[in-house]
Coordinates of C-alpha atoms and ligand atoms in Angstrom, one line a residue:
M18 CA 83.7 23.1 -162.4
T19 CA 84.0 19.9 -164.3
N20 CA 82.7 16.8 -162.2
T21 CA 85.6 14.5 -161.7
A22 CA 84.1 12.3 -158.8
N23 CA 84.8 9.0 -160.5
S24 CA 88.2 9.8 -161.4
E25 CA 89.0 11.1 -158.0
R26 CA 87.8 7.7 -156.5
L27 CA 89.7 5.6 -158.9
F28 CA 92.8 7.7 -158.1
Q29 CA 92.3 7.0 -154.5
A30 CA 92.0 3.3 -155.0
A31 CA 95.1 3.5 -157.4
L32 CA 97.1 5.1 -154.8
E33 CA 96.9 2.5 -152.3
M34 CA 98.0 -0.2 -154.7
M35 CA 100.2 1.5 -157.4
P36 CA 103.1 3.9 -156.8
G37 CA 101.9 7.1 -157.5
G38 CA 98.7 5.8 -158.6
V39 CA 99.8 5.2 -161.9
N40 CA 102.0 2.9 -164.2
S41 CA 104.1 5.5 -165.9
P42 CA 105.2 8.6 -163.7
V43 CA 103.9 11.6 -165.8
R44 CA 100.4 10.2 -165.8
A45 CA 100.1 11.1 -162.4
W46 CA 99.9 15.0 -163.3
G47 CA 101.9 15.8 -160.2
A48 CA 103.7 18.6 -162.3
V49 CA 100.7 20.4 -163.3
G50 CA 99.0 20.4 -159.7
A51 CA 95.9 18.3 -160.9
L52 CA 94.5 14.9 -160.4
P53 CA 94.6 12.6 -163.6
R54 CA 91.5 11.9 -165.4
F55 CA 90.8 8.3 -165.9
I56 CA 89.9 7.6 -169.5
A57 CA 86.8 5.3 -170.3
R58 CA 87.3 5.4 -174.2
G59 CA 88.6 7.2 -177.0
E60 CA 86.9 7.9 -180.6
G61 CA 88.7 9.9 -183.4
A62 CA 90.2 13.0 -181.9
R63 CA 88.4 12.7 -178.4
V64 CA 88.7 10.7 -175.4
Y65 CA 85.9 10.4 -172.6
D66 CA 86.7 10.2 -169.0
V67 CA 84.9 8.1 -166.4
D68 CA 82.7 10.8 -165.3
G69 CA 81.4 11.4 -168.8
N70 CA 83.5 14.5 -169.7
S71 CA 84.7 14.6 -173.3
Y72 CA 88.1 16.1 -174.3
L73 CA 90.1 16.9 -177.6
D74 CA 93.2 14.9 -177.1
C75 CA 96.5 16.2 -178.1
V76 CA 98.4 13.5 -176.3
A77 CA 97.3 10.7 -178.9
S78 CA 98.8 8.2 -176.2
W79 CA 102.1 10.4 -176.3
G80 CA 102.3 9.9 -180.2
P81 CA 101.3 6.6 -181.5
L82 CA 97.8 7.7 -182.4
I83 CA 98.5 9.5 -185.7
L84 CA 95.1 8.2 -186.8
G85 CA 93.1 9.0 -183.7
H86 CA 91.6 6.8 -181.4
A87 CA 89.7 3.6 -182.5
Y88 CA 90.6 3.9 -186.3
P89 CA 88.1 1.5 -187.7
Q90 CA 90.7 -0.5 -189.8
V91 CA 93.0 -0.7 -186.9
V92 CA 90.2 -2.0 -184.8
A93 CA 89.3 -4.5 -187.3
A94 CA 92.8 -5.7 -188.1
V95 CA 93.2 -6.1 -184.2
S96 CA 90.0 -8.1 -183.7
R97 CA 90.8 -10.3 -186.7
A98 CA 94.2 -11.0 -185.2
A99 CA 92.9 -11.4 -181.7
A100 CA 90.3 -14.0 -182.8
G101 CA 93.1 -16.3 -184.3
G102 CA 95.2 -16.1 -181.2
T103 CA 97.1 -13.5 -179.3
S104 CA 100.5 -15.0 -178.9
F105 CA 102.5 -17.9 -180.2
G106 CA 106.2 -17.2 -179.3
A107 CA 106.8 -18.4 -182.7
P108 CA 107.4 -16.8 -186.2
T109 CA 104.2 -15.2 -188.0
P110 CA 103.4 -14.0 -191.6
G111 CA 102.5 -10.6 -190.2
E112 CA 106.0 -10.1 -189.0
V113 CA 107.6 -10.6 -192.3
E114 CA 105.1 -8.2 -194.0
L115 CA 105.7 -5.4 -191.1
A116 CA 109.4 -5.9 -191.7
Q117 CA 108.9 -5.2 -195.2
V118 CA 107.0 -2.2 -194.7
L119 CA 109.5 -0.9 -192.1
R120 CA 112.2 -1.4 -194.6
G121 CA 110.5 0.1 -197.6
A122 CA 109.8 3.2 -195.6
V123 CA 113.0 4.1 -193.3
P124 CA 115.9 4.6 -195.4
G125 CA 118.5 3.3 -192.8
L126 CA 116.7 -0.2 -192.1
E127 CA 118.2 -2.9 -193.9
M128 CA 117.3 -5.5 -191.3
V129 CA 115.1 -5.1 -188.3
R130 CA 113.9 -6.7 -185.3
L131 CA 110.6 -6.3 -183.6
V132 CA 110.5 -5.7 -179.8
S133 CA 107.7 -4.5 -177.5
S134 CA 108.7 -1.1 -176.4
G135 CA 111.0 2.0 -177.1
T136 CA 112.8 1.4 -174.1
E137 CA 113.6 -2.2 -175.3
A138 CA 114.6 -0.9 -178.9
C139 CA 117.1 1.6 -177.6
M140 CA 118.6 -0.6 -175.0
S141 CA 118.9 -3.3 -177.6
A142 CA 120.6 -0.9 -180.2
L143 CA 123.0 0.2 -177.5
R144 CA 124.0 -3.3 -176.7
L145 CA 124.5 -4.1 -180.5
A146 CA 126.6 -0.9 -180.9
R147 CA 128.7 -1.8 -178.0
G148 CA 129.1 -5.5 -179.0
A149 CA 130.0 -4.5 -182.7
T150 CA 132.3 -1.8 -182.0
G151 CA 134.0 -3.3 -178.7
R152 CA 133.8 -0.1 -177.1
N153 CA 131.7 1.1 -174.1
L154 CA 130.9 4.9 -174.1
V155 CA 127.8 6.2 -175.2
V156 CA 127.1 9.8 -176.0
K157 CA 123.8 11.1 -175.5
F158 CA 122.3 14.6 -175.6
D159 CA 120.8 16.4 -172.2
G160 CA 116.8 16.3 -172.4
C161 CA 116.8 13.4 -174.8
Y162 CA 114.9 10.2 -173.5
H163 CA 115.6 6.8 -174.8
G164 CA 113.8 4.8 -172.5
H165 CA 114.5 3.9 -169.0
A166 CA 117.5 1.6 -169.5
D167 CA 120.3 2.3 -167.0
S168 CA 122.7 3.9 -169.6
F169 CA 120.0 6.5 -170.6
L170 CA 118.9 7.6 -167.3
V171 CA 121.6 10.5 -167.1
A172 CA 120.3 13.9 -168.0
A173 CA 117.3 12.2 -169.2
G174 CA 114.1 14.0 -170.6
S175 CA 110.5 13.2 -170.6
G176 CA 109.2 11.9 -167.0
V177 CA 112.4 12.5 -165.1
L178 CA 112.9 15.9 -166.3
T179 CA 109.1 16.5 -165.5
Q180 CA 109.8 15.1 -162.0
S181 CA 112.9 16.9 -161.6
I182 CA 114.7 13.7 -161.0
P183 CA 118.3 14.4 -161.8
G184 CA 119.3 10.6 -162.2
S185 CA 117.8 7.5 -160.8
P186 CA 119.0 5.6 -157.7
G187 CA 119.5 2.0 -158.8
V188 CA 121.7 3.0 -161.7
P189 CA 125.2 2.0 -160.6
E190 CA 127.8 4.6 -160.8
N191 CA 130.1 2.7 -163.0
I192 CA 127.3 2.3 -165.6
A193 CA 126.3 6.3 -165.4
Q194 CA 130.1 6.8 -166.1
L195 CA 130.0 5.2 -169.3
T196 CA 127.2 7.8 -170.6
L197 CA 128.6 11.4 -171.5
S198 CA 125.6 13.6 -171.9
L199 CA 126.0 16.6 -173.8
P200 CA 124.0 19.8 -174.7
Y201 CA 121.6 19.2 -177.6
N202 CA 122.6 21.0 -181.1
D203 CA 126.2 21.6 -179.6
L204 CA 128.5 19.9 -182.2
E205 CA 131.7 21.5 -180.6
R206 CA 130.9 19.6 -177.5
V207 CA 130.7 16.3 -179.2
R208 CA 133.9 17.5 -181.2
R209 CA 135.6 17.6 -177.9
A210 CA 134.2 14.6 -176.5
F211 CA 135.6 12.6 -179.4
K212 CA 138.9 14.5 -178.9
D213 CA 139.1 13.2 -175.4
H214 CA 137.6 9.8 -175.7
G215 CA 137.3 8.9 -179.5
G216 CA 138.7 5.4 -179.2
E217 CA 136.2 4.5 -176.5
I218 CA 133.0 5.8 -177.9
A219 CA 130.7 3.0 -179.1
T220 CA 127.9 5.1 -180.3
V221 CA 126.0 8.7 -180.2
I222 CA 122.4 8.3 -179.8
V223 CA 120.1 11.2 -180.5
E224 CA 116.7 12.0 -181.0
P225 CA 116.9 13.6 -184.5
V226 CA 114.0 15.9 -183.4
A227 CA 113.9 16.0 -179.9
G228 CA 110.4 15.1 -178.4
N229 CA 111.1 14.5 -174.6
M230 CA 112.4 17.9 -173.3
G231 CA 109.5 19.4 -175.4
V232 CA 109.9 19.7 -179.2
V233 CA 113.4 21.0 -180.1
P234 CA 114.4 20.4 -183.7
P235 CA 118.1 20.0 -184.8
W236 CA 120.0 23.1 -185.9
P237 CA 121.1 23.1 -189.6
G238 CA 124.0 20.9 -189.7
F239 CA 123.7 19.2 -186.2
L240 CA 122.6 15.8 -187.6
E241 CA 125.0 16.0 -190.5
G242 CA 127.9 16.8 -188.0
L243 CA 127.1 14.0 -185.9
R244 CA 127.2 11.7 -189.0
Q245 CA 130.6 12.7 -190.1
I246 CA 132.1 12.7 -186.6
C247 CA 130.8 9.2 -185.9
T248 CA 132.0 7.9 -189.3
D249 CA 135.4 9.5 -188.9
A250 CA 135.7 7.9 -185.4
G251 CA 134.2 4.5 -186.2
A252 CA 131.5 5.0 -183.7
L253 CA 128.0 4.2 -184.6
L254 CA 125.1 6.8 -185.0
I255 CA 121.9 5.6 -183.5
F256 CA 118.8 7.8 -184.2
D257 CA 116.1 7.3 -181.9
E258 CA 113.0 7.5 -184.0
V259 CA 110.6 6.2 -181.5
I260 CA 108.5 9.6 -181.6
T261 CA 109.6 10.9 -185.1
G262 CA 109.4 7.9 -186.8
F263 CA 106.3 7.9 -189.5
R264 CA 105.5 11.0 -187.4
V265 CA 107.5 13.9 -189.2
A266 CA 107.5 12.0 -192.5
R267 CA 106.8 8.5 -193.4
G268 CA 110.6 7.6 -193.3
G269 CA 111.0 9.5 -190.1
A270 CA 113.6 12.3 -189.5
Q271 CA 116.1 10.4 -191.5
A272 CA 114.2 10.7 -194.6
L273 CA 113.3 14.2 -194.0
Y274 CA 116.9 15.5 -193.5
G275 CA 118.6 12.8 -195.6
I276 CA 120.9 11.4 -193.2
K277 CA 121.4 7.7 -192.8
P278 CA 122.0 6.5 -189.2
D279 CA 123.7 3.4 -188.7
L280 CA 121.0 2.1 -186.3
T281 CA 117.5 3.2 -185.7
C282 CA 114.9 2.9 -183.1
L283 CA 111.2 2.7 -183.7
G284 CA 108.1 2.6 -181.5
K285 CA 104.8 4.2 -181.1
I286 CA 103.2 4.6 -184.3
V287 CA 104.8 1.4 -185.8
G288 CA 102.8 -0.5 -183.1
G289 CA 99.3 1.6 -184.0
G290 CA 98.8 1.9 -180.3
L291 CA 99.7 -1.7 -179.3
P292 CA 103.0 -2.5 -177.6
L293 CA 105.4 -2.8 -180.3
A294 CA 108.8 -1.2 -181.1
A295 CA 111.7 -2.1 -183.4
Y296 CA 115.2 -1.5 -184.1
G297 CA 117.3 -2.0 -187.2
G298 CA 119.8 -0.9 -189.4
R299 CA 122.9 -1.8 -191.4
R300 CA 122.9 -5.5 -192.4
D301 CA 126.4 -6.1 -191.1
L302 CA 125.6 -4.7 -187.9
M303 CA 122.0 -6.4 -187.4
S304 CA 123.9 -9.5 -188.6
Q305 CA 125.7 -9.6 -185.1
M306 CA 122.4 -10.3 -183.5
A307 CA 121.6 -13.7 -181.8
P308 CA 120.9 -16.2 -183.6
V309 CA 123.2 -15.2 -186.5
G310 CA 125.6 -13.3 -184.2
P311 CA 126.7 -13.4 -180.7
V312 CA 124.7 -10.2 -179.3
Y313 CA 121.9 -11.4 -177.2
Q314 CA 118.4 -10.0 -177.2
A315 CA 115.2 -11.8 -177.0
G316 CA 111.4 -11.5 -175.9
T317 CA 108.3 -13.7 -175.7
L318 CA 106.0 -11.1 -177.1
S319 CA 108.5 -9.7 -179.7
G320 CA 106.4 -9.4 -183.1
N321 CA 103.3 -10.2 -181.2
P322 CA 100.6 -11.0 -183.8
V323 CA 97.9 -8.6 -182.5
A324 CA 100.4 -5.7 -182.2
V325 CA 101.8 -6.5 -185.7
A326 CA 98.3 -6.3 -187.1
A327 CA 97.8 -2.8 -185.4
G328 CA 101.0 -1.7 -186.7
L329 CA 100.5 -2.9 -190.2
A330 CA 96.9 -1.5 -190.7
T331 CA 98.2 1.9 -189.0
L332 CA 101.1 2.3 -191.6
K333 CA 98.8 1.2 -194.5
A334 CA 96.5 4.0 -193.7
L335 CA 99.3 6.7 -193.8
E336 CA 100.1 5.7 -197.2
G337 CA 97.5 7.8 -199.0
P338 CA 98.5 10.8 -200.9
G339 CA 98.8 14.0 -199.0
F340 CA 98.7 12.4 -195.5
Y341 CA 101.8 14.5 -194.1
E342 CA 100.9 17.6 -196.1
D343 CA 97.3 17.6 -194.4
L344 CA 99.0 17.1 -191.1
E345 CA 101.6 20.0 -191.9
E346 CA 98.8 22.0 -192.8
K347 CA 96.9 21.5 -189.6
G348 CA 100.0 21.9 -187.5
A349 CA 101.0 25.2 -189.2
W350 CA 97.6 26.4 -188.5
L351 CA 97.4 25.6 -185.0
E352 CA 100.8 27.3 -184.5
K353 CA 99.9 30.3 -185.9
E354 CA 96.7 30.6 -183.9
L355 CA 98.5 29.6 -180.7
M356 CA 101.0 32.4 -181.2
K357 CA 98.2 34.9 -181.8
A358 CA 96.5 33.7 -178.8
A359 CA 99.7 34.1 -176.8
A360 CA 100.5 37.7 -178.1
Q361 CA 100.8 39.2 -174.5
V362 CA 102.6 36.0 -172.9
P363 CA 106.2 35.2 -173.4
V364 CA 106.3 32.0 -175.4
T365 CA 108.2 30.1 -177.7
L366 CA 106.4 27.5 -180.0
N367 CA 108.7 24.8 -181.6
R368 CA 107.0 22.8 -184.1
L369 CA 107.9 19.9 -186.8
G370 CA 104.7 18.8 -188.7
S371 CA 102.3 17.5 -186.4
M372 CA 104.5 17.6 -183.2
M373 CA 104.8 20.8 -181.3
T374 CA 105.6 22.3 -177.9
L375 CA 104.4 25.7 -176.6
F376 CA 107.1 26.9 -174.1
F377 CA 106.4 29.4 -171.5
T378 CA 109.7 31.2 -172.1
A379 CA 110.7 34.0 -174.5
G380 CA 113.1 31.6 -175.9
P381 CA 114.6 30.6 -178.3
V382 CA 114.7 26.9 -177.1
T383 CA 117.2 25.0 -178.8
N384 CA 118.2 22.6 -176.0
L385 CA 117.5 21.4 -172.4
E386 CA 119.0 24.5 -170.5
E387 CA 116.8 26.8 -172.5
A388 CA 113.8 24.6 -172.4
K389 CA 114.3 24.7 -168.5
K390 CA 113.8 28.4 -168.6
S391 CA 110.2 28.1 -169.0
N392 CA 107.6 29.3 -166.4
L393 CA 106.4 26.2 -165.1
K394 CA 103.6 27.8 -163.0
R395 CA 102.2 29.4 -166.1
F396 CA 102.4 26.2 -168.1
S397 CA 100.3 24.6 -165.2
K398 CA 97.8 27.3 -165.5
F399 CA 97.6 27.0 -169.1
F400 CA 97.2 23.3 -168.9
Q401 CA 94.5 23.5 -166.1
G402 CA 92.8 26.2 -168.1
M403 CA 92.8 24.1 -171.3
L404 CA 91.5 20.9 -169.5
E405 CA 88.7 22.9 -168.2
E406 CA 87.9 24.2 -171.6
G407 CA 88.1 20.3 -172.6
I408 CA 91.2 20.2 -174.3
Y409 CA 93.6 17.4 -173.1
L410 CA 97.3 18.6 -173.3
P411 CA 100.2 16.6 -172.1
P412 CA 100.5 17.2 -168.5
S413 CA 104.2 18.6 -168.8
Q414 CA 105.9 21.5 -170.3
F415 CA 108.6 19.0 -171.4
E416 CA 106.5 16.9 -173.8
A417 CA 104.9 17.3 -177.1
F418 CA 101.3 18.1 -178.3
F419 CA 100.5 15.6 -181.2
I420 CA 97.8 16.3 -183.8
S421 CA 96.2 13.3 -185.5
R422 CA 94.4 12.9 -188.9
A423 CA 91.3 12.5 -186.7
H424 CA 91.5 16.3 -185.8
T425 CA 89.3 18.3 -187.9
P426 CA 89.6 22.1 -188.7
E427 CA 86.6 22.7 -186.1
D428 CA 88.6 20.7 -183.4
L429 CA 91.7 23.0 -184.2
E430 CA 89.4 26.1 -184.0
L431 CA 87.9 24.8 -180.8
T432 CA 91.5 24.3 -179.4
A433 CA 92.6 27.7 -180.7
A434 CA 89.5 29.5 -179.0
A435 CA 90.1 28.0 -175.9
A436 CA 93.7 29.0 -175.9
R437 CA 92.7 32.5 -176.6
R438 CA 90.4 32.6 -173.5
V439 CA 92.9 30.7 -171.4
M440 CA 95.9 32.9 -172.4
S441 CA 93.9 36.1 -171.7
R442 CA 93.5 35.1 -167.9
L443 CA 97.4 34.0 -167.5
Ligands
HOZ108 N1 107.7 8.5 -171.7 C1 106.6 8.8 -172.3 C2 106.3 10.1 -172.9 N2 107.4 10.6 -173.7 C3 105.3 8.7 -171.1 C4 104.7 7.6 -171.3 C5 103.3 7.3 -170.6 O1 103.4 7.7 -169.5 O2 102.5 6.8 -171.1

């Protein structure tokens, strides 16, 4: 058995002071019946806990670390930036450069604003959509997670789904009523919602590849249909690409599928592991943001120079030829091996490039209802077994595994071999 004495001691201390001992609920590992490991450091594809155990990391800080931990150019850029001052609350040259890089990569971004978290990006995009259309309703999809702003905590994915929290106390009923949550991949339901409420719907927000109920790709025609419905009804289409941006392709899912949303939310990879996110889109819409227009949003740490430096260094490192092809190859290999390992266990593996989820259900998994058919006990056993083998997976059935550039073929072989052993005991 792995020695986890230091993690246990720290967790006991944390429980006294922080709700659930953590600063974000899924980190408490409650859903997988285990105690969280406290991480001391990371390097490449590995993390090391405070008891000296090492793990191959498939969480990647929930997505940002597409280059792996402590990527030398990112560390150097962060150190350089920090040495010159960590925050000014004033414009800096790096912001302009990052805005240029984002605009050059993501088709729907004519203008952009930097913020500090994915929650903030989605919350701000929603406010802009409401401000620009003069309408109040928002359509989202069951199991999609757009951060924890009030309007999005209705049938949300990620942590609330993992903890089986139906909604959240503290979200006023009259705010929740402005959110229509519909099944993912079901265009018919979207058409019906527009038939009933068309003139009141400000926006449809969607994860173009869902990552927060586990990975669920869009059906052919789903995103195209949303685009058409929104255009016809004068509603705005928001792509929440906090996970998929620079993950499934440099230009995100919108580049991959060739669909331009009106607004896009980015986070995770664009901050290179530091707190940075962005939202942006059509120039006429973004021009409604203060100080040009009347829609307000602001932040002391928006465009923070250290986070901008990490983002720039990260996005630069993704430019090299074959970067995404290499990730695709690794993802496809791991998918094949995990499926072989699970030959005797009913599973469904959904994958797009370097993000994937192994659902413990025969599937298919195309929406939240189907994702929830997963055998959570079996997932927990798998998670615990893999951890014991030194493979660190997301502690929830409803999250994605992420592969980074740092994962070597040997790392993937170790992961597959561990999965074969663990699956044979399930
Ligand atoms: N909502 C994040 C996963 N999709 C979890 C963030 C965290 O706990 O770090």
